[in-house]
């Protein structure tokens, strides 16, 4: 390991790591309290026990890097620097929330910090992250996209489709599996024939490693290695962080699938208890400093609650903003029609429209099944690969959800993809990405 990739365990740095984990834990504790008071409604998935993963990974990233998270993403948002007040207001469903009150607990989003948010669909963020990485690959940017997902997501087809695309196209994505042992209430061994998650990435040729997800320093060290490798090679990397969630899957969970003794055992080796004890033992922090940090965090949480309480509800008249297309939007200015009339087939007209868009805007590219070398199932794209090259006329695997989601991600990063699904019934396999 190069010297600059090793964690620098200065007093300031280690105390910031501890502060970050305590901040996440106490924020989640407050959310649980507010949920019982019916201030927060709907689903609520808390991050208690997994704090070392977010704090070990996210501070290593640069501001230009992007983050895609899961529905258990409060800790990721806090670690990324999304303001606590805007997160809490979003939990309340208020208009001053980071998603305008439209997302709630599972859909935190903040463009300013390149936090591409949570995703309520298990595995749904993986193709999106692949698309963000694809945009960087095509533009030559040296960014890293970090995509968090749980071990339950590896059973989804979107996991395998995203892994294949990442390896096939050399996408600069850091895949972070937060393996807490349970996909909702199903233990990993009950649902997966191969329980070593990192081995699944290795099968695709992606470099991967396992890390103790309860050890924030171990997570940081592994992340530094991975991020350096991604920036140097532009290739994907997977970290499997083995961790544990202390609270139920969600606030509706009776936890009939595990006993209290198991949870108690894991709490004894929790990331905060473990790291705080090590800092005290080595004289890197004092009890008085911990008390001061906790008091500062509690004050910030109180301010966040006040901010949320004081927030306003979105007016009924504008509830569909950012959800539905605006009615009465100004149509684009069309060029004056020429006096020349050209007769052509619909197929040729579509081809020429694609060609014209690609000539006018280098961000436009076409991807889909057999659009390149084959020339398109209906010959719409015949000849375009020879004219524009394989990068912009991009053949895809037969993975409709994967490449459709990649198109969404690339679009979010500023590209202008044209995604072709060969037949309308094939699009049903991509409905998660199209609708969600």
Short mmCIF file of C-alpha atoms in Angstrom, two decimals:
data_model
loop_
_atom_site.label_atom_id
_atom_site.label_comp_id
_atom_site.label_asym_id
_atom_site.label_seq_id
_atom_site.Cartn_x
_atom_site.Cartn_y
_atom_site.Cartn_z
CA UNK A 1 0.00 0.00 0.00
CA UNK A 2 1.33 3.44 -0.90
CA UNK A 3 1.93 5.81 2.00
CA UNK A 4 -0.74 8.25 0.77
CA UNK A 5 -3.39 5.52 0.69
CA UNK A 6 -2.94 4.61 4.34
CA UNK A 7 -5.29 6.23 6.89
CA UNK A 8 -3.51 8.94 8.85
CA UNK A 9 -4.53 8.28 12.44
CA UNK A 10 -4.06 11.76 13.78
CA UNK A 11 -6.05 12.86 16.79
CA UNK A 12 -8.14 15.15 14.60
CA UNK A 13 -8.92 12.47 12.04
CA UNK A 14 -9.87 9.70 14.44
CA UNK A 15 -12.06 12.04 16.44
CA UNK A 16 -13.84 13.11 13.25
CA UNK A 17 -14.52 9.46 12.44
CA UNK A 18 -15.93 8.87 15.91
CA UNK A 19 -17.98 12.07 15.72
CA UNK A 20 -19.42 11.01 12.38
CA UNK A 21 -20.50 7.61 13.67
CA UNK A 22 -22.01 9.01 16.87
CA UNK A 23 -23.80 11.65 14.81
CA UNK A 24 -25.40 9.01 12.60
CA UNK A 25 -26.36 6.83 15.57
CA UNK A 26 -27.98 9.62 17.57
CA UNK A 27 -29.77 10.97 14.52
CA UNK A 28 -31.25 7.53 13.92
CA UNK A 29 -32.24 7.26 17.59
CA UNK A 30 -34.11 10.55 17.25
CA UNK A 31 -35.80 9.35 14.05
CA UNK A 32 -37.02 6.23 15.86
CA UNK A 33 -38.44 8.42 18.64
CA UNK A 34 -40.14 10.75 16.16
CA UNK A 35 -41.61 7.77 14.34
CA UNK A 36 -43.29 6.51 17.52
CA UNK A 37 -44.69 10.04 17.96
CA UNK A 38 -46.05 9.90 14.38
CA UNK A 39 -43.96 12.86 13.27
CA UNK A 40 -42.30 10.61 10.68
CA UNK A 41 -44.65 8.39 8.70
CA UNK A 42 -44.35 5.59 6.17
CA UNK A 43 -41.37 3.25 6.03
CA UNK A 44 -38.30 3.91 8.15
CA UNK A 45 -35.11 1.83 7.86
CA UNK A 46 -32.43 2.73 10.39
CA UNK A 47 -28.66 2.38 10.05
CA UNK A 48 -27.68 1.56 13.65
CA UNK A 49 -24.68 -0.77 13.70
CA UNK A 50 -23.51 -0.06 10.15
CA UNK A 51 -22.04 3.41 10.74
CA UNK A 52 -18.44 2.32 10.14
CA UNK A 53 -19.21 1.58 6.50
CA UNK A 54 -20.55 5.03 5.61
CA UNK A 55 -17.86 6.83 7.63
CA UNK A 56 -15.10 4.59 6.32
CA UNK A 57 -16.05 5.01 2.66
CA UNK A 58 -17.64 8.37 1.99
CA UNK A 59 -15.06 10.80 3.47
CA UNK A 60 -12.43 9.18 1.22
CA UNK A 61 -14.32 10.32 -1.88
CA UNK A 62 -13.85 13.69 -3.53
CA UNK A 63 -16.60 16.27 -3.93
CA UNK A 64 -16.85 15.52 -7.67
CA UNK A 65 -17.46 11.82 -7.03
CA UNK A 66 -21.01 10.51 -6.95
CA UNK A 67 -22.92 8.36 -4.48
CA UNK A 68 -25.84 6.01 -5.06
CA UNK A 69 -27.37 4.57 -1.90
CA UNK A 70 -30.09 2.22 -0.69
CA UNK A 71 -33.35 2.87 1.17
CA UNK A 72 -31.30 2.69 4.42
CA UNK A 73 -29.42 5.83 3.44
CA UNK A 74 -29.70 8.40 6.26
CA UNK A 75 -26.16 7.62 7.40
CA UNK A 76 -24.78 7.94 3.89
CA UNK A 77 -26.45 11.32 3.42
CA UNK A 78 -25.10 12.62 6.72
CA UNK A 79 -21.60 11.34 5.98
CA UNK A 80 -21.73 13.00 2.57
CA UNK A 81 -22.54 16.39 4.07
CA UNK A 82 -26.22 16.72 3.23
CA UNK A 83 -27.48 19.07 5.94
CA UNK A 84 -29.19 17.38 8.86
CA UNK A 85 -32.05 19.87 8.80
CA UNK A 86 -32.91 19.15 5.18
CA UNK A 87 -32.76 15.39 5.84
CA UNK A 88 -35.05 15.66 8.85
CA UNK A 89 -37.46 17.90 6.98
CA UNK A 90 -37.59 15.32 4.21
CA UNK A 91 -38.47 12.65 6.79
CA UNK A 92 -41.35 14.89 7.86
CA UNK A 93 -42.43 15.27 4.22
CA UNK A 94 -41.93 19.03 4.34
CA UNK A 95 -41.25 21.25 1.35
CA UNK A 96 -37.89 22.34 2.82
CA UNK A 97 -36.66 18.74 2.77
CA UNK A 98 -33.75 17.76 0.54
CA UNK A 99 -36.18 16.12 -1.93
CA UNK A 100 -38.87 18.74 -1.53
CA UNK A 101 -40.88 16.48 0.74
CA UNK A 102 -41.60 14.10 -2.13
CA UNK A 103 -39.19 11.33 -1.26
CA UNK A 104 -39.28 10.74 2.47
CA UNK A 105 -36.94 8.41 4.30
CA UNK A 106 -36.10 6.15 1.35
CA UNK A 107 -35.49 8.81 -1.32
CA UNK A 108 -33.05 11.39 0.01
CA UNK A 109 -31.39 13.35 -2.79
CA UNK A 110 -29.02 16.29 -2.93
CA UNK A 111 -27.59 17.45 -6.25
CA UNK A 112 -25.17 19.88 -4.63
CA UNK A 113 -23.25 17.09 -2.91
CA UNK A 114 -23.57 14.61 -5.80
CA UNK A 115 -25.74 12.43 -3.58
CA UNK A 116 -27.92 10.56 -6.05
CA UNK A 117 -30.04 9.25 -3.31
CA UNK A 118 -31.74 6.23 -1.95
CA UNK A 119 -33.75 3.75 -3.95
CA UNK A 120 -36.73 1.91 -2.51
CA UNK A 121 -36.32 -0.97 -4.97
CA UNK A 122 -33.73 -3.53 -3.86
CA UNK A 123 -30.87 -3.42 -6.35
CA UNK A 124 -32.47 -0.61 -8.32
CA UNK A 125 -29.53 1.74 -7.86
CA UNK A 126 -26.94 -0.61 -9.36
CA UNK A 127 -27.72 0.07 -13.06
CA UNK A 128 -28.00 3.78 -12.27
CA UNK A 129 -24.46 3.72 -10.84
CA UNK A 130 -23.25 1.85 -13.91
CA UNK A 131 -24.67 4.66 -16.05
CA UNK A 132 -22.98 7.35 -13.98
CA UNK A 133 -19.72 5.47 -14.43
CA UNK A 134 -20.40 5.10 -18.15
CA UNK A 135 -20.76 8.87 -18.48
CA UNK A 136 -17.35 9.35 -16.85
CA UNK A 137 -15.84 6.64 -19.06
CA UNK A 138 -17.15 8.30 -22.22
CA UNK A 139 -16.12 11.83 -21.25
CA UNK A 140 -12.73 10.87 -19.79
CA UNK A 141 -13.52 12.26 -16.35
CA UNK A 142 -11.56 10.69 -13.46
CA UNK A 143 -14.52 10.49 -11.12
CA UNK A 144 -15.55 7.55 -8.97
CA UNK A 145 -19.16 6.53 -8.41
CA UNK A 146 -19.72 4.73 -5.10
CA UNK A 147 -22.75 2.47 -5.09
CA UNK A 148 -24.01 1.01 -1.79
CA UNK A 149 -26.26 -2.03 -1.68
CA UNK A 150 -27.19 -4.79 0.74
CA UNK A 151 -26.35 -8.46 0.39
CA UNK A 152 -30.00 -9.16 -0.44
CA UNK A 153 -29.55 -7.24 -3.69
CA UNK A 154 -27.09 -9.77 -5.09
CA UNK A 155 -30.00 -12.13 -5.76
CA UNK A 156 -31.48 -9.55 -8.11
CA UNK A 157 -30.80 -9.74 -11.82
CA UNK A 158 -29.85 -6.06 -11.77
CA UNK A 159 -26.81 -6.89 -9.63
CA UNK A 160 -25.50 -9.35 -12.21
CA UNK A 161 -26.38 -7.12 -15.15
CA UNK A 162 -24.57 -4.18 -13.52
CA UNK A 163 -21.50 -6.28 -12.68
CA UNK A 164 -21.30 -7.52 -16.26
CA UNK A 165 -21.62 -4.01 -17.71
CA UNK A 166 -19.05 -2.64 -15.27
CA UNK A 167 -16.48 -5.24 -16.26
CA UNK A 168 -17.39 -5.26 -19.96
CA UNK A 169 -17.13 -1.48 -20.33
CA UNK A 170 -14.48 -0.76 -17.65
CA UNK A 171 -16.70 1.48 -15.55
CA UNK A 172 -15.09 3.44 -12.67
CA UNK A 173 -17.53 2.32 -9.99
CA UNK A 174 -16.83 1.36 -6.38
CA UNK A 175 -19.42 -1.25 -5.47
CA UNK A 176 -19.94 -1.40 -1.70
CA UNK A 177 -21.95 -4.33 -0.39
CA UNK A 178 -23.14 -3.70 3.16
CA UNK A 179 -23.57 -7.32 4.17
CA UNK A 180 -25.55 -7.23 7.42
CA UNK A 181 -26.48 -10.90 7.21
CA UNK A 182 -30.22 -10.51 6.62
CA UNK A 183 -32.24 -9.67 3.53
CA UNK A 184 -35.12 -8.24 5.54
CA UNK A 185 -35.84 -11.34 7.65
CA UNK A 186 -34.06 -14.01 5.61
CA UNK A 187 -30.56 -14.99 6.71
CA UNK A 188 -27.98 -14.99 3.94
CA UNK A 189 -27.47 -18.77 4.06
CA UNK A 190 -31.21 -19.27 3.49
CA UNK A 191 -31.25 -17.29 0.26
CA UNK A 192 -27.84 -17.58 -1.38
CA UNK A 193 -25.99 -20.69 -2.54
CA UNK A 194 -22.73 -18.68 -2.50
CA UNK A 195 -22.55 -16.59 0.68
CA UNK A 196 -19.19 -14.95 -0.10
CA UNK A 197 -20.52 -11.90 -1.92
CA UNK A 198 -17.14 -10.76 -3.16
CA UNK A 199 -16.73 -14.07 -4.98
CA UNK A 200 -19.68 -13.14 -7.19
CA UNK A 201 -17.83 -10.03 -8.37
CA UNK A 202 -14.65 -12.04 -8.89
CA UNK A 203 -16.62 -14.34 -11.20
CA UNK A 204 -17.12 -11.36 -13.50
CA UNK A 205 -13.41 -10.45 -13.36
CA UNK A 206 -13.94 -7.53 -10.98
CA UNK A 207 -11.29 -7.10 -8.30
CA UNK A 208 -12.84 -7.41 -4.85
CA UNK A 209 -12.08 -7.86 -1.18
CA UNK A 210 -13.79 -8.50 2.14
CA UNK A 211 -13.47 -6.01 5.00
CA UNK A 212 -14.61 -5.96 8.62
CA UNK A 213 -17.55 -3.58 8.37
CA UNK A 214 -17.54 -2.99 12.13
CA UNK A 215 -14.00 -1.51 12.00
CA UNK A 216 -14.04 2.01 10.58
CA UNK A 217 -10.28 2.11 10.06
CA UNK A 218 -10.29 -1.18 8.19
CA UNK A 219 -13.09 0.12 5.97
CA UNK A 220 -11.24 3.38 5.31
CA UNK A 221 -8.01 1.57 4.46
CA UNK A 222 -9.80 -0.75 2.04
CA UNK A 223 -11.63 2.19 0.46
CA UNK A 224 -8.42 4.12 -0.05
CA UNK A 225 -6.89 1.13 -1.83
CA UNK A 226 -9.97 0.64 -3.97
CA UNK A 227 -10.42 4.29 -4.93
CA UNK A 228 -6.76 4.65 -5.85
CA UNK A 229 -7.02 1.55 -8.06
CA UNK A 230 -10.18 2.86 -9.75
CA UNK A 231 -8.63 6.27 -10.45
CA UNK A 232 -5.46 4.64 -11.82
CA UNK A 233 -7.15 2.03 -14.01
CA UNK A 234 -10.68 3.32 -14.55
CA UNK A 235 -11.91 -0.15 -13.69
CA UNK A 236 -14.55 -1.29 -11.15
CA UNK A 237 -13.82 -2.61 -7.66
CA UNK A 238 -16.07 -4.28 -5.09
CA UNK A 239 -15.85 -4.12 -1.30
CA UNK A 240 -17.89 -6.52 0.81
CA UNK A 241 -18.24 -4.94 4.26
CA UNK A 242 -19.47 -7.51 6.75
CA UNK A 243 -21.55 -5.65 9.27
CA UNK A 244 -24.75 -5.97 11.32
CA UNK A 245 -27.86 -3.89 11.90
CA UNK A 246 -28.89 -3.56 15.53
CA UNK A 247 -32.44 -2.41 14.92
CA UNK A 248 -35.26 -4.17 13.03
CA UNK A 249 -35.27 -4.15 9.24
CA UNK A 250 -37.87 -1.41 9.45
CA UNK A 251 -40.07 -0.03 12.19
CA UNK A 252 -42.74 -2.63 11.30
CA UNK A 253 -40.40 -5.59 11.89
CA UNK A 254 -41.09 -7.87 14.88
CA UNK A 255 -37.69 -9.60 14.41
CA UNK A 256 -39.04 -13.13 14.77
CA UNK A 257 -36.15 -14.44 12.67
CA UNK A 258 -33.34 -13.70 15.18
CA UNK A 259 -33.03 -13.83 18.93
CA UNK A 260 -32.06 -11.12 21.38
CA UNK A 261 -28.84 -12.88 22.40
CA UNK A 262 -27.52 -12.62 18.84
CA UNK A 263 -28.19 -8.89 18.74
CA UNK A 264 -26.62 -8.42 22.19
CA UNK A 265 -23.46 -10.23 21.08
CA UNK A 266 -23.12 -8.01 18.03
CA UNK A 267 -23.71 -4.86 20.08
CA UNK A 268 -20.69 -5.73 22.21
CA UNK A 269 -18.49 -5.44 19.11
CA UNK A 270 -20.36 -2.54 17.55
CA UNK A 271 -18.37 0.03 15.55
CA UNK A 272 -18.79 2.90 18.01
CA UNK A 273 -18.13 0.89 21.17
CA UNK A 274 -15.12 -0.73 19.56
CA UNK A 275 -13.55 2.42 18.11
CA UNK A 276 -14.32 4.63 21.08
CA UNK A 277 -12.76 2.09 23.43
CA UNK A 278 -9.62 1.93 21.28
CA UNK A 279 -9.31 5.73 21.25
CA UNK A 280 -9.67 5.92 25.03
CA UNK A 281 -7.17 3.13 25.56
CA UNK A 282 -4.59 4.85 23.36
CA UNK A 283 -5.10 8.34 24.75
CA UNK A 284 -6.51 9.75 21.52
CA UNK A 285 -9.66 11.02 23.21
CA UNK A 286 -10.93 11.69 26.72
CA UNK A 287 -14.32 11.01 28.25
CA UNK A 288 -14.90 14.75 28.57
CA UNK A 289 -14.29 15.19 24.85
CA UNK A 290 -16.77 12.43 24.02
CA UNK A 291 -19.35 14.12 26.22
CA UNK A 292 -18.71 17.45 24.47
CA UNK A 293 -19.02 15.85 21.02
CA UNK A 294 -22.28 14.18 22.02
CA UNK A 295 -23.69 17.44 23.39
CA UNK A 296 -22.82 19.27 20.15
CA UNK A 297 -24.49 16.55 18.09
CA UNK A 298 -27.62 16.61 20.26
CA UNK A 299 -27.84 20.36 19.80
CA UNK A 300 -27.57 19.92 16.01
CA UNK A 301 -30.30 17.28 16.10
CA UNK A 302 -32.59 19.57 18.11
CA UNK A 303 -32.03 22.32 15.54
CA UNK A 304 -32.82 19.86 12.73
CA UNK A 305 -36.08 18.90 14.41
CA UNK A 306 -37.01 22.56 14.86
CA UNK A 307 -36.20 23.17 11.19
CA UNK A 308 -38.47 20.30 10.16
CA UNK A 309 -41.27 21.33 12.53
CA UNK A 310 -41.16 24.89 11.19
CA UNK A 311 -41.21 23.75 7.58
CA UNK A 312 -44.26 24.11 5.39
CA UNK A 313 -46.18 21.53 3.42
CA UNK A 314 -46.01 21.66 -0.35
CA UNK A 315 -49.15 23.44 -1.64
CA UNK A 316 -51.64 21.04 -3.22
CA UNK A 317 -51.47 23.06 -6.43
CA UNK A 318 -47.79 22.20 -6.97
CA UNK A 319 -47.68 18.63 -5.62
CA UNK A 320 -47.08 17.19 -9.09
CA UNK A 321 -44.04 19.39 -9.75
CA UNK A 322 -40.94 17.25 -10.40
CA UNK A 323 -43.28 14.25 -10.63
CA UNK A 324 -45.35 14.93 -13.74
CA UNK A 325 -44.40 16.80 -16.90
CA UNK A 326 -45.34 20.45 -16.69
CA UNK A 327 -48.44 21.28 -18.69
CA UNK A 328 -48.21 24.16 -21.06
CA UNK A 329 -44.43 23.93 -21.28
CA UNK A 330 -42.93 26.01 -24.06
CA UNK A 331 -42.29 23.73 -27.04
CA UNK A 332 -38.86 23.81 -28.68
CA UNK A 333 -38.42 26.15 -31.60
CA UNK A 334 -38.63 24.13 -34.79
CA UNK A 335 -36.54 25.01 -37.83
CA UNK A 336 -38.28 26.44 -40.82
CA UNK A 337 -39.24 23.63 -43.21
CA UNK A 338 -37.28 23.57 -46.43
CA UNK A 339 -39.08 23.73 -49.73
CA UNK A 340 -37.55 20.41 -50.72
CA UNK A 341 -39.65 17.30 -50.18
CA UNK A 342 -37.94 13.96 -49.61
CA UNK A 343 -39.87 10.73 -49.54
CA UNK A 344 -38.47 8.05 -47.22
CA UNK A 345 -39.58 5.19 -45.02
CA UNK A 346 -40.29 5.60 -41.32
CA UNK A 347 -37.20 3.48 -40.68
CA UNK A 348 -34.96 5.81 -42.67
CA UNK A 349 -36.56 8.86 -41.04
CA UNK A 350 -35.78 7.50 -37.55
CA UNK A 351 -32.22 6.73 -38.62
CA UNK A 352 -31.66 10.21 -39.98
CA UNK A 353 -33.12 11.77 -36.83
CA UNK A 354 -30.67 9.77 -34.70
CA UNK A 355 -27.82 10.68 -37.03
CA UNK A 356 -28.69 14.38 -36.95
CA UNK A 357 -28.86 14.38 -33.13
CA UNK A 358 -25.47 12.69 -32.89
CA UNK A 359 -23.85 15.14 -35.30
CA UNK A 360 -25.22 18.15 -33.43
CA UNK A 361 -24.41 16.95 -29.89
CA UNK A 362 -21.41 14.82 -28.89
CA UNK A 363 -23.26 13.80 -25.71
CA UNK A 364 -25.79 11.82 -27.73
CA UNK A 365 -25.14 8.11 -28.13
CA UNK A 366 -27.20 5.07 -29.03
CA UNK A 367 -27.14 1.83 -27.08
CA UNK A 368 -29.20 -1.31 -27.12
CA UNK A 369 -29.38 -4.88 -28.30
CA UNK A 370 -27.81 -5.37 -31.76
CA UNK A 371 -27.82 -1.67 -32.61
CA UNK A 372 -24.17 -1.74 -33.74
CA UNK A 373 -22.54 -4.53 -35.67
CA UNK A 374 -25.90 -6.06 -36.63
CA UNK A 375 -27.26 -2.69 -37.71
CA UNK A 376 -30.36 -2.93 -35.55
CA UNK A 377 -32.99 -5.63 -35.55
CA UNK A 378 -35.00 -3.55 -38.03
CA UNK A 379 -31.93 -2.00 -39.74
CA UNK A 380 -32.67 1.42 -38.24
CA UNK A 381 -29.06 1.89 -37.12
CA UNK A 382 -27.42 0.20 -40.09
CA UNK A 383 -24.16 1.96 -40.96
CA UNK A 384 -24.13 4.20 -37.87
CA UNK A 385 -21.40 2.24 -36.08
CA UNK A 386 -19.08 2.72 -39.04
CA UNK A 387 -19.81 6.45 -39.01
CA UNK A 388 -19.71 7.18 -35.27
CA UNK A 389 -17.68 4.31 -33.79
CA UNK A 390 -18.38 1.62 -31.22
CA UNK A 391 -18.29 4.02 -28.26
CA UNK A 392 -21.31 6.00 -29.45
CA UNK A 393 -23.14 3.17 -31.20
CA UNK A 394 -22.92 0.78 -28.29
CA UNK A 395 -23.99 -2.84 -28.46
CA UNK A 396 -25.33 -4.11 -25.13
CA UNK A 397 -25.81 -7.52 -23.57
CA UNK A 398 -29.33 -8.93 -23.35
CA UNK A 399 -29.88 -7.17 -20.04
CA UNK A 400 -32.77 -4.77 -20.50
CA UNK A 401 -32.98 -3.53 -16.93
CA UNK A 402 -29.21 -3.09 -16.72
CA UNK A 403 -28.68 -1.00 -19.82
CA UNK A 404 -31.95 0.94 -19.43
CA UNK A 405 -30.89 1.93 -15.92
CA UNK A 406 -27.43 2.74 -17.24
CA UNK A 407 -29.09 5.08 -19.71
CA UNK A 408 -30.90 6.81 -16.84
CA UNK A 409 -27.64 7.16 -14.92
CA UNK A 410 -25.72 8.48 -17.92
CA UNK A 411 -28.50 11.00 -18.54
CA UNK A 412 -28.35 12.14 -14.90
CA UNK A 413 -24.63 12.80 -15.43
CA UNK A 414 -25.31 15.03 -18.43
CA UNK A 415 -25.14 12.62 -21.36
CA UNK A 416 -27.98 12.24 -23.89
CA UNK A 417 -28.39 8.50 -24.44
CA UNK A 418 -30.85 6.97 -26.85
CA UNK A 419 -31.76 3.58 -25.38
CA UNK A 420 -33.27 1.06 -27.76
CA UNK A 421 -35.20 -1.93 -26.47
CA UNK A 422 -35.55 -4.36 -29.37
CA UNK A 423 -39.27 -5.08 -28.92
CA UNK A 424 -41.99 -3.66 -26.73
CA UNK A 425 -42.35 -6.88 -24.74
CA UNK A 426 -38.63 -6.73 -23.89
CA UNK A 427 -39.32 -3.41 -22.19
CA UNK A 428 -41.33 -5.23 -19.52
CA UNK A 429 -38.02 -6.56 -18.17
CA UNK A 430 -36.91 -2.96 -17.62
CA UNK A 431 -40.07 -1.64 -15.95
CA UNK A 432 -38.30 -1.11 -12.63
CA UNK A 433 -35.90 1.35 -14.25
CA UNK A 434 -38.52 2.93 -16.50
CA UNK A 435 -41.09 3.51 -13.75
CA UNK A 436 -39.03 3.89 -10.58
#
